Coordinates of C-alpha atoms and ligand atoms in Angstrom, one line a residue:
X20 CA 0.0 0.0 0.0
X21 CA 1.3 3.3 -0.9
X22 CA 1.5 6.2 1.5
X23 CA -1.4 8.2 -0.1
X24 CA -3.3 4.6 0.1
X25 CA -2.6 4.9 3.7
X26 CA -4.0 7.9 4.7
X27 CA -7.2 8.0 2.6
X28 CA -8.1 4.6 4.4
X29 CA -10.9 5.2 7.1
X30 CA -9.7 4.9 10.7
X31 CA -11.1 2.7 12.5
X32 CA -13.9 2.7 14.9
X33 CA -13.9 1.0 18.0
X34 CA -16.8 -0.4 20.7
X35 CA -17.1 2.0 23.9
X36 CA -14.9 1.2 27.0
X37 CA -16.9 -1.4 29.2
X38 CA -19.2 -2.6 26.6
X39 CA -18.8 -5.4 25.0
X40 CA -19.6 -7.6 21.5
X41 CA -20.7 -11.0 22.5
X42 CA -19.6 -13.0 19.6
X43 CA -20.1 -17.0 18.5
X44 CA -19.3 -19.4 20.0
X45 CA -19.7 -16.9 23.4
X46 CA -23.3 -15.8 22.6
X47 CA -24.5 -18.6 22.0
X48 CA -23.7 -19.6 25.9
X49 CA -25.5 -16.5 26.7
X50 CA -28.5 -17.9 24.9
X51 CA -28.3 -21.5 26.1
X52 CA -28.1 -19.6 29.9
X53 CA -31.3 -17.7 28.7
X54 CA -33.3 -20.6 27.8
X55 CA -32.5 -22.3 30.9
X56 CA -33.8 -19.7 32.9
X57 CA -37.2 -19.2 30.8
X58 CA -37.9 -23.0 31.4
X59 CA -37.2 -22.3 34.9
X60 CA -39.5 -19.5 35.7
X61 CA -42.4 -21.4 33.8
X62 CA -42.3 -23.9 36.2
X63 CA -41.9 -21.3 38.5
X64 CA -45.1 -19.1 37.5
X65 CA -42.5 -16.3 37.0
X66 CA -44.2 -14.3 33.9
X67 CA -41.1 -12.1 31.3
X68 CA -41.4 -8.2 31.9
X69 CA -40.0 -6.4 29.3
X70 CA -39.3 -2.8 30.5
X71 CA -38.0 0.1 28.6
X72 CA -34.1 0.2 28.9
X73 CA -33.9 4.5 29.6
X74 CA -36.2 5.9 32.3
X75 CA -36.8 9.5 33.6
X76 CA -33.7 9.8 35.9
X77 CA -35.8 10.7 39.3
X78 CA -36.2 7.1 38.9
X79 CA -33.2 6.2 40.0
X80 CA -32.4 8.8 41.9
X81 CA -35.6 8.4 44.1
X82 CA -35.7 4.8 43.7
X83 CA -32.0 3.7 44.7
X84 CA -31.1 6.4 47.0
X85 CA -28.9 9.6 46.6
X86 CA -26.0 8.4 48.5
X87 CA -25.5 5.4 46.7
X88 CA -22.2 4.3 44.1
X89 CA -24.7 3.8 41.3
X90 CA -26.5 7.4 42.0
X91 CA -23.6 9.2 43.1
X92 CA -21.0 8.1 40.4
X93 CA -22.3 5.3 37.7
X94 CA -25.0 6.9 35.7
X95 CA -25.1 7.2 32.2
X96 CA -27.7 10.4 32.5
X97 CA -28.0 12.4 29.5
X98 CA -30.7 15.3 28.1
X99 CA -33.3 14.7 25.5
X100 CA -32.3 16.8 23.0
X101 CA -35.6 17.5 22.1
X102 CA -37.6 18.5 25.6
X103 CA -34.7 18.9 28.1
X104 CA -35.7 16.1 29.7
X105 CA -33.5 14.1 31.7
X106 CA -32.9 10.7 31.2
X107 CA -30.8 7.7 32.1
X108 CA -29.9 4.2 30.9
X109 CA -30.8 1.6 33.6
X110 CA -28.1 1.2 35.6
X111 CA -30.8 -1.6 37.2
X112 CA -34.4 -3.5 36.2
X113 CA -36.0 -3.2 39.9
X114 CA -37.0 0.4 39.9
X115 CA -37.9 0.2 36.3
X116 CA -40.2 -3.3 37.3
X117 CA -41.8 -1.2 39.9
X118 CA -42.4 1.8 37.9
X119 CA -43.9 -0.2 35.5
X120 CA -46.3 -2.0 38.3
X121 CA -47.4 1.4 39.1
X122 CA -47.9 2.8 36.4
X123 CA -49.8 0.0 35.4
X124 CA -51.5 -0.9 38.6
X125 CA -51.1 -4.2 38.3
X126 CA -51.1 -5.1 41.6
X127 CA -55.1 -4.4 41.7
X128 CA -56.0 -8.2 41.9
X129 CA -53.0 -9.1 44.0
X130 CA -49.1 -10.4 43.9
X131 CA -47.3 -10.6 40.7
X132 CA -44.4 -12.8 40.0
X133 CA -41.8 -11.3 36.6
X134 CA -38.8 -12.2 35.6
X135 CA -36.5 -9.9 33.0
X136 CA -33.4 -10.3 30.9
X137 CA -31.2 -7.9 29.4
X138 CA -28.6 -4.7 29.3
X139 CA -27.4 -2.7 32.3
X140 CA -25.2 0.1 32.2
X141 CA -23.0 1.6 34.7
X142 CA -20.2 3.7 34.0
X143 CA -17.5 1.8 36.8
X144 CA -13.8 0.7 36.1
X145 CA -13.8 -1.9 33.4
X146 CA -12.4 -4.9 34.7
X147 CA -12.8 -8.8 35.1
X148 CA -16.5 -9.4 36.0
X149 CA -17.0 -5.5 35.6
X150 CA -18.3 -3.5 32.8
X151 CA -19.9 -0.6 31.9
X152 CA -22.5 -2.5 29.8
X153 CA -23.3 -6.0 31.0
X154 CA -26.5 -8.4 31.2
X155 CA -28.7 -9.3 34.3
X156 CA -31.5 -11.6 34.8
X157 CA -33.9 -10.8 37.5
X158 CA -36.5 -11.9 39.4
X159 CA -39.2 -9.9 41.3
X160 CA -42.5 -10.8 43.5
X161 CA -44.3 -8.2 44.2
X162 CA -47.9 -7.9 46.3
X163 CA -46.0 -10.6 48.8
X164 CA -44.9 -9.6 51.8
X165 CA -44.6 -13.6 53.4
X166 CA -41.1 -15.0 53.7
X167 CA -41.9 -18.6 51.8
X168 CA -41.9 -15.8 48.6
X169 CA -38.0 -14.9 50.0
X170 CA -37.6 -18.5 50.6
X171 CA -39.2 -19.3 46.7
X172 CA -37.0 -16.7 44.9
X173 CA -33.7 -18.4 46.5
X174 CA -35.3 -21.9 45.7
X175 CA -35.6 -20.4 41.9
X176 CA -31.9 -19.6 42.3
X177 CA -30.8 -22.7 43.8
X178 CA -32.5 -24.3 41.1
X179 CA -30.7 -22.3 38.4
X180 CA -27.2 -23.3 39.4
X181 CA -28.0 -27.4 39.5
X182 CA -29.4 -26.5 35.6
X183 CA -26.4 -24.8 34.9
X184 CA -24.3 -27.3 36.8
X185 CA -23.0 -25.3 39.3
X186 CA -21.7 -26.4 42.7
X187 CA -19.5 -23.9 43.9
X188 CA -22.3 -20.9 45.0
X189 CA -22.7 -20.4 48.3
X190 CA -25.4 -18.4 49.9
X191 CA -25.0 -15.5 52.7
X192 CA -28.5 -14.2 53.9
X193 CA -28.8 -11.5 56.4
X194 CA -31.9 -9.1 57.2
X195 CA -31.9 -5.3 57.2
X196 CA -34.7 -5.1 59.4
X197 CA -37.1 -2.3 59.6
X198 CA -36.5 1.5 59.3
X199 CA -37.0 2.6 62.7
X200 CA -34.5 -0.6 63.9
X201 CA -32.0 0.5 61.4
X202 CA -32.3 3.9 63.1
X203 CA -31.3 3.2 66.1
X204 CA -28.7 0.7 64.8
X205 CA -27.6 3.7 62.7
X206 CA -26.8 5.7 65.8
X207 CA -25.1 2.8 67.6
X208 CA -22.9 2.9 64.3
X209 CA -22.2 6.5 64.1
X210 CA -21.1 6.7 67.1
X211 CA -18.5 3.7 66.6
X212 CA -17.6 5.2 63.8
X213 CA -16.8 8.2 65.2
X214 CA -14.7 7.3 67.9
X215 CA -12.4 5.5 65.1
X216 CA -12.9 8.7 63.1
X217 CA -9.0 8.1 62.1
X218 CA -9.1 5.0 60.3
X219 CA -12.3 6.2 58.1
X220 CA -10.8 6.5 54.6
X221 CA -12.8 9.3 52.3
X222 CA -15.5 7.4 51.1
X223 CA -16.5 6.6 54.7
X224 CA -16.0 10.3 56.0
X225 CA -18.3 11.6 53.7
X226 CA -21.0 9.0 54.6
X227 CA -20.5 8.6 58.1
X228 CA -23.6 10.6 58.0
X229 CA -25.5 10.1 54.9
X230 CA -24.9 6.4 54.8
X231 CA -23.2 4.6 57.4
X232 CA -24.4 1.3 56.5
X233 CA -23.0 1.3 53.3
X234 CA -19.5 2.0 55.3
X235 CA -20.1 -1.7 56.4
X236 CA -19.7 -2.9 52.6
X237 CA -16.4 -1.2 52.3
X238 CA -13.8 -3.2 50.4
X239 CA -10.9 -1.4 52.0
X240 CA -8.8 -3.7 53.8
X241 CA -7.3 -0.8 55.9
X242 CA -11.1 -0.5 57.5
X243 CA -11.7 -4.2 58.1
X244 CA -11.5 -4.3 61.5
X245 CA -13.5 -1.5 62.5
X246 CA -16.0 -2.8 60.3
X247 CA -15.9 -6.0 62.1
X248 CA -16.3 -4.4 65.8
X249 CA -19.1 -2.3 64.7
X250 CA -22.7 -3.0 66.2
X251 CA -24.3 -5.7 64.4
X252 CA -28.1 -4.7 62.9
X253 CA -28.9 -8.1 63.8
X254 CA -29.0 -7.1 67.0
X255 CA -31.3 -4.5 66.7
X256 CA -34.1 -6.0 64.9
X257 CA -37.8 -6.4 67.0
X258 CA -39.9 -9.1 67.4
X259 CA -41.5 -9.2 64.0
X260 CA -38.0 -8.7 61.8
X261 CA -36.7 -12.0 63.7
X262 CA -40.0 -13.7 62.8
X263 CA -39.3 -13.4 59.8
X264 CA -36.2 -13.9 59.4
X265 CA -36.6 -17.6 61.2
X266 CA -39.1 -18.5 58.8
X267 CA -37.3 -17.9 56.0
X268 CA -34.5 -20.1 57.8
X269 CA -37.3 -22.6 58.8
X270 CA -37.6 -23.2 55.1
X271 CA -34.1 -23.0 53.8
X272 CA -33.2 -25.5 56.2
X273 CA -36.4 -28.0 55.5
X274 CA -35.4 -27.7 52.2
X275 CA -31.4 -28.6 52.5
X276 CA -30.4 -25.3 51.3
X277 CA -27.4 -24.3 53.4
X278 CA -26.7 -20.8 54.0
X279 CA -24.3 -18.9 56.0
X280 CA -25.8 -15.4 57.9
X281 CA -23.4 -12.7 57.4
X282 CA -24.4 -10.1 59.9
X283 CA -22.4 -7.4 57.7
X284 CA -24.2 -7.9 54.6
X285 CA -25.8 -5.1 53.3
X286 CA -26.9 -3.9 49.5
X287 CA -25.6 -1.7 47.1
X288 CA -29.2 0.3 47.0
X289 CA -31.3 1.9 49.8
X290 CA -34.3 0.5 49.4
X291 CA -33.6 -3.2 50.5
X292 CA -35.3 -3.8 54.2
X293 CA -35.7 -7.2 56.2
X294 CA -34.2 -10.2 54.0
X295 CA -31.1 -9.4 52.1
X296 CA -28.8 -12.1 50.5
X297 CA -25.7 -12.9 48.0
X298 CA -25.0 -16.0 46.2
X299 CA -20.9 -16.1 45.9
X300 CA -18.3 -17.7 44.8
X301 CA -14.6 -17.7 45.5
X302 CA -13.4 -18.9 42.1
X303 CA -13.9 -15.6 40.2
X304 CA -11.6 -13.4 41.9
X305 CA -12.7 -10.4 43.6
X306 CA -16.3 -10.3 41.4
X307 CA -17.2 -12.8 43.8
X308 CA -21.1 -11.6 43.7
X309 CA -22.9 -13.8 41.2
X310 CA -26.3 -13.1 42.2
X311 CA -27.8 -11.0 45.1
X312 CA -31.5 -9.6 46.1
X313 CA -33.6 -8.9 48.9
X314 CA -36.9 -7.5 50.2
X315 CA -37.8 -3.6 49.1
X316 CA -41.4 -3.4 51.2
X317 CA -41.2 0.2 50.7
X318 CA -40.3 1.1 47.0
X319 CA -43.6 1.1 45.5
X320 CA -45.0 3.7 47.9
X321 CA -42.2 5.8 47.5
X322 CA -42.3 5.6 44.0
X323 CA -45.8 6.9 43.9
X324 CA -48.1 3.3 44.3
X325 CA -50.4 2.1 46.9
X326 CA -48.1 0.2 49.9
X327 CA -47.0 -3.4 48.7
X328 CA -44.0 -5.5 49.4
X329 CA -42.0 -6.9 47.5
X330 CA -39.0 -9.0 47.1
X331 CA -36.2 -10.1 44.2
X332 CA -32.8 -10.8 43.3
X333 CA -30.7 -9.9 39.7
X334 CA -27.7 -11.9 38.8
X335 CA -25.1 -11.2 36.7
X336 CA -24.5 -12.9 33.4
X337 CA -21.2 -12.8 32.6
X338 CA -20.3 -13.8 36.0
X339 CA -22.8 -16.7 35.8
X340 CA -21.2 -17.7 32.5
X341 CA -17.2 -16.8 33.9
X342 CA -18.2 -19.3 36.2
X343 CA -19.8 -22.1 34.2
X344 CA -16.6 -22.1 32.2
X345 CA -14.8 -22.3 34.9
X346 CA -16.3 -25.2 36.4
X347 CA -15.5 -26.9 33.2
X348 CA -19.2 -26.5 32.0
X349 CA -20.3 -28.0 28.4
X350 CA -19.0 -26.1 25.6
X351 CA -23.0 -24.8 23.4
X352 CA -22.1 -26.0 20.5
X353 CA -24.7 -24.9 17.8
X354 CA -25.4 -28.2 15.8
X355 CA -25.3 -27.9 12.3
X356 CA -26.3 -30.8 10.3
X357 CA -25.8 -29.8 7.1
X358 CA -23.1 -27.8 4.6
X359 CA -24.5 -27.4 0.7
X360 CA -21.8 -27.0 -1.8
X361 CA -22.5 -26.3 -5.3
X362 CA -20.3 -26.1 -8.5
X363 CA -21.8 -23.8 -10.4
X364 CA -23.8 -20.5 -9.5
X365 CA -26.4 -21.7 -12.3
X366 CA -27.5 -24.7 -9.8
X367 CA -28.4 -22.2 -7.2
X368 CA -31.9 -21.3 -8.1
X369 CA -32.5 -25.2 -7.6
X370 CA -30.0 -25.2 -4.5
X371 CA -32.1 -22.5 -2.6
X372 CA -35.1 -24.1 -3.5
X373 CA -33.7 -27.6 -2.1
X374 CA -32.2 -25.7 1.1
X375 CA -35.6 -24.3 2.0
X376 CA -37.7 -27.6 1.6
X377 CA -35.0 -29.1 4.9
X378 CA -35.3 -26.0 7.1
X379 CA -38.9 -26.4 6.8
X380 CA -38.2 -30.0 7.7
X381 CA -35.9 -29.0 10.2
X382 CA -32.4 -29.5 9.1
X383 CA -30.3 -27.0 9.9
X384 CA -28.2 -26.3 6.8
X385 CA -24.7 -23.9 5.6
X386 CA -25.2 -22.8 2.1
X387 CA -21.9 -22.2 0.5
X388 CA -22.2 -18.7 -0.5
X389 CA -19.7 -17.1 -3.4
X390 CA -17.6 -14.2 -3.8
X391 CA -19.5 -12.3 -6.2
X392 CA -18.9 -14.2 -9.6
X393 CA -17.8 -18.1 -9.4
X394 CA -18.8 -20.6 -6.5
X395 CA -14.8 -21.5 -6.3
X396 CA -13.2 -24.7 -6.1
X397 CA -14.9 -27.6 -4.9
X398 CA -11.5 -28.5 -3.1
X399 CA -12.3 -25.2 -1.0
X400 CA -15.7 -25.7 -0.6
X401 CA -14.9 -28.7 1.0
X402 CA -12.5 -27.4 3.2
X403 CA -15.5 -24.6 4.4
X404 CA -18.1 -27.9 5.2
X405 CA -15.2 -29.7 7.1
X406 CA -15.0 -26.2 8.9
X407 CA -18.5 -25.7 9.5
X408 CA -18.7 -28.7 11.8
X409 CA -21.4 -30.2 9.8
X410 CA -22.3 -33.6 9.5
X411 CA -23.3 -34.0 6.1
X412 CA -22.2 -32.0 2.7
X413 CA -25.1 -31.6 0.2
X414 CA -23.4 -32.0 -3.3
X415 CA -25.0 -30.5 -6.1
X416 CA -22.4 -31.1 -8.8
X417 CA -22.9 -30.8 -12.7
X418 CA -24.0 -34.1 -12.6
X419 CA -26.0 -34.0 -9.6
X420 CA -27.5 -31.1 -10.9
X421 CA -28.6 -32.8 -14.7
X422 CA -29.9 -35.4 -13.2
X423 CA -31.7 -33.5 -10.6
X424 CA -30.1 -35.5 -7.5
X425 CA -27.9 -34.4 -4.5
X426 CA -25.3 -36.6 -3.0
X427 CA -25.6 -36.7 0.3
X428 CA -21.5 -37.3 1.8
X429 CA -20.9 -38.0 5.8
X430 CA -18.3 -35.9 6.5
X431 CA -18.1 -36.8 10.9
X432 CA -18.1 -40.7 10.9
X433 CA -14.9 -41.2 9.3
X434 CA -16.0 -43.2 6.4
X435 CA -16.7 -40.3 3.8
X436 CA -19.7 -42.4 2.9
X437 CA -21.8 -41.0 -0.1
X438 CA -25.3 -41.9 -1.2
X439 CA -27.2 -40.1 -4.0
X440 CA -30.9 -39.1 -3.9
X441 CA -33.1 -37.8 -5.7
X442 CA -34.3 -33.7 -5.3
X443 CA -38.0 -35.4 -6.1
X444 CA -37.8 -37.7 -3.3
X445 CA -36.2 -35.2 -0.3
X446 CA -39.6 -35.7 2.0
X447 CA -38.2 -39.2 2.4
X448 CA -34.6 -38.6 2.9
X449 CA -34.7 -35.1 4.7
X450 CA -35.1 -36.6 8.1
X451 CA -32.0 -39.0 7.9
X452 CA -29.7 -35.6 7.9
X453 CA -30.9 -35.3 11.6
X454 CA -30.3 -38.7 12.6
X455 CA -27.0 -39.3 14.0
X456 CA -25.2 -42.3 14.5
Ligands
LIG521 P1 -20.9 -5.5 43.3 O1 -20.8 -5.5 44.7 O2 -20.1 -6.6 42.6 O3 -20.5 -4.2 42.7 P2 -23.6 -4.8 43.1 O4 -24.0 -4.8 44.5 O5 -23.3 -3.5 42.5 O6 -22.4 -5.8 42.9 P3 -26.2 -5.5 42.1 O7 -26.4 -4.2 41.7 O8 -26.9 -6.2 43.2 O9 -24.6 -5.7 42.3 O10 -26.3 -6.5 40.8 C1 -26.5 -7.9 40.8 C2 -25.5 -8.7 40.1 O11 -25.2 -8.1 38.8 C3 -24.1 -8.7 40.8 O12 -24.1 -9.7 41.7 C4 -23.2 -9.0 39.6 O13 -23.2 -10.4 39.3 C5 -23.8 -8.3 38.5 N1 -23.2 -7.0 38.3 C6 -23.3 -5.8 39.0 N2 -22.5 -4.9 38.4 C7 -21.9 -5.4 37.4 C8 -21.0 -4.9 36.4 N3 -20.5 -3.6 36.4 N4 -20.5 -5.8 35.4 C9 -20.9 -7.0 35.4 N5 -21.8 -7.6 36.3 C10 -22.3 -6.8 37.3
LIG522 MG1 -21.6 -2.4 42.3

């Protein structure tokens, strides 16, 4: 390439930091993990919500709390050009769900089970486990306020990872308790805190008083052990918040679901109260989280609805997937069972007409495809159907072709075995291109 060559060539765009192409073979795990869960939540009586992926920002704002990471720093907010007003990619599906159930009041003839699927977007550090753009699938119950629905959600989950054949997720459950117990629990704290105002590094300092409980979640190492000599909320919870809590246990354990309660487990958003709980894993490095939830009794009244519980969990895809691989988990491989190759471009009114007749049979077929002018060499074409991974190659030579036949060549037993058939007769031998031996 010449200089000038150079230089008149379009530069190159790239993706955006943090968001990421799923590509084959990796999407097609993403869609084998998907179909799982829809199977799942049908025998579940979880119904899909489908919820628009921007939102008025107040959303968020009011929903997950001001002093919150994803409020405070991880918003993708932006103006509509065209009425000022301000919107912001979902950084989460739970306020969006409950918006939704407002809006809609579909919580007039009681509780309501969904289930969603699909892009987040939070502007953090890219990193392992972390991006800017990244897939969750939730679940939600709302209209419940019972703790066999807290119990049925971590069933639901439990039950994902023996699909997906996981055996490494380990549950930590904890409750919030009620606002007025967190209050005085919050005072307890502040005043801990305080004493050991030295050791507070400058996320802490500034919500020592906005958000102490957060504090607890810190990840600095330096703050450990104050974090572990602070009052416990456990401790402060009433009559009723224990209740509940101990049914929710009752069940877990009648169900052999083993669980560890970590008294400094709290959530990244405000509006979690009573049950609270992670589903980790120690094999993926520090994105440990792989699927976490909790009780929100008071987001749909504050977001404008008549009182009603409600309770759910989100988990993260590619943390769900990291993790499948990890444990060695099956490969998706998208089976193909057949690879057509044809010698000359004049055959390929007949050869589209053939390919169609299987798919509607259900053979999944490749259809060598040219470069413009010739078919190219059948030596090639070959080489593309050993590629493919297909099973069969459909031949439509010349002759083939005249005599209005395909032959039909196994290209995975090892033999090379050809028979030829006849195009008039494909009803009859379209179903042996599934069969596998
Ligand atoms: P973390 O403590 O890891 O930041 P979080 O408390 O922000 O998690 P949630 O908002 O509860 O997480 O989201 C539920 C799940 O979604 C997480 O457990 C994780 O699996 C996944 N998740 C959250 N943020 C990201 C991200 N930036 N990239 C990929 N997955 C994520
Ligand atoms: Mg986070």
């Amino acid at each position: 390439m010449t200089a000038n060559e150079t230089a008149t060539k379009a530069a190159k765009l790239t993706g955006v930091k943090g968001m990421n192409d799923v590509l084959p073979p990796d999407s097609a795990g993403v869609e084998w993990l998907e179909a799982e869960v829809r199977a799942l939540m049908a025998r579940y009586a979880y119904r899909n919500i489908r919820t628009p992926i921007v939102e008025r920002t107040p959303l968020f704002t009011r929903g997950l709390g001001e002093v919150t990471d994803i409020v405070e720093k991880e918003m993708y907010t932006f103006e509509d050009r065209l009425n000022g007003d301000s919107l912001t990619l979902r950084p989460e599906c739970t306020a969006g769900v409950v918006r939704s159930v407002v809006e809609h009041s579909l919580l007039y003839d009681g509780g309501k089970r969904f289930y969603y699927m699909g892009p987040m977007f939070r502007h953090e550090r890219p990193q392992r486990g972390r991006y800017r753009q990244f897939d969750q699938i939730g679940a939600e119950a709302l209209g419940f306020g019972g703790a066999e629905v807290d119990a049925e959600l971590i069933l639901l989950a439990v039950a994902l990872w023996r699909e997906l054949g996981l055996n490494d997720v380990r549950l930590e459950i904890n409750s919030l308790g009620q606002p007025e117990e967190r209050l005085q629990h919050r005072q307890a704290l502040i005043a801990h805190l305080e004493i050991h105002a030295d050791l507070l590094d400058d996320d802490a300092r500034r919500r020592l008083h906005s958000n102490p409980l957060r504090i607890l979640d810190t990840k600095n190492p330096v703050m450990q052990g104050l974090v572990d000599a602070a009052p416990r909320l456990l401790d402060f919870l009433g009559e009723a918040s224990l209740a509940h809590f101990n049914a929710l246990k009752t069940i877990l354990d009648a169900n052999g679901v083993a669980y560890t309660v970590n008294p400094r487990l709290v959530r990244g958003m405000d509006y979690y109260n009573l049950t609270v709980f992670e589903f980790v894993t120690d094999r993926l490095g520090s994105q440990g989280t792989v699927c976490a939830g909790g009780r929100y009794d008071y987001l749909v009244e504050q977001l404008g609805g008549k009182p009603a519980p409600a309770v759910g969990w989100a988990l993260g895809v590619d943390r769900v997937l990291a993790l499948v691989r990890e444990q060695g988990g099956a490969e998706v491989v998208v089976p193909l069972d057949a690879y057509a190759v044809v010698a000359q471009t004049s055959a390929l009114p007949v050869v589209l007409l053939t390919l169609q007749t299987l798919r509607n049979a259900g053979v999944s077929v490749q259809m060598h495809a040219s470069a413009g002018d010739s078919m190219g060499s059948m030596k090639s074409q070959f080489k593309r159907a050993d590629a493919s991974g297909a099973h069969y190659a459909l031949i439509f030579g010349d002759d083939e072709v005249a005599q209005y036949r395909v032959t039909i060549k196994s290209l995975r037993d090892g033999t090379g075995t050809q028979t030829s058939q006849p195009l008039a007769d494909i009803a009859v031998w379209a179903p042996t291109l599934q069969s596998r031996t």
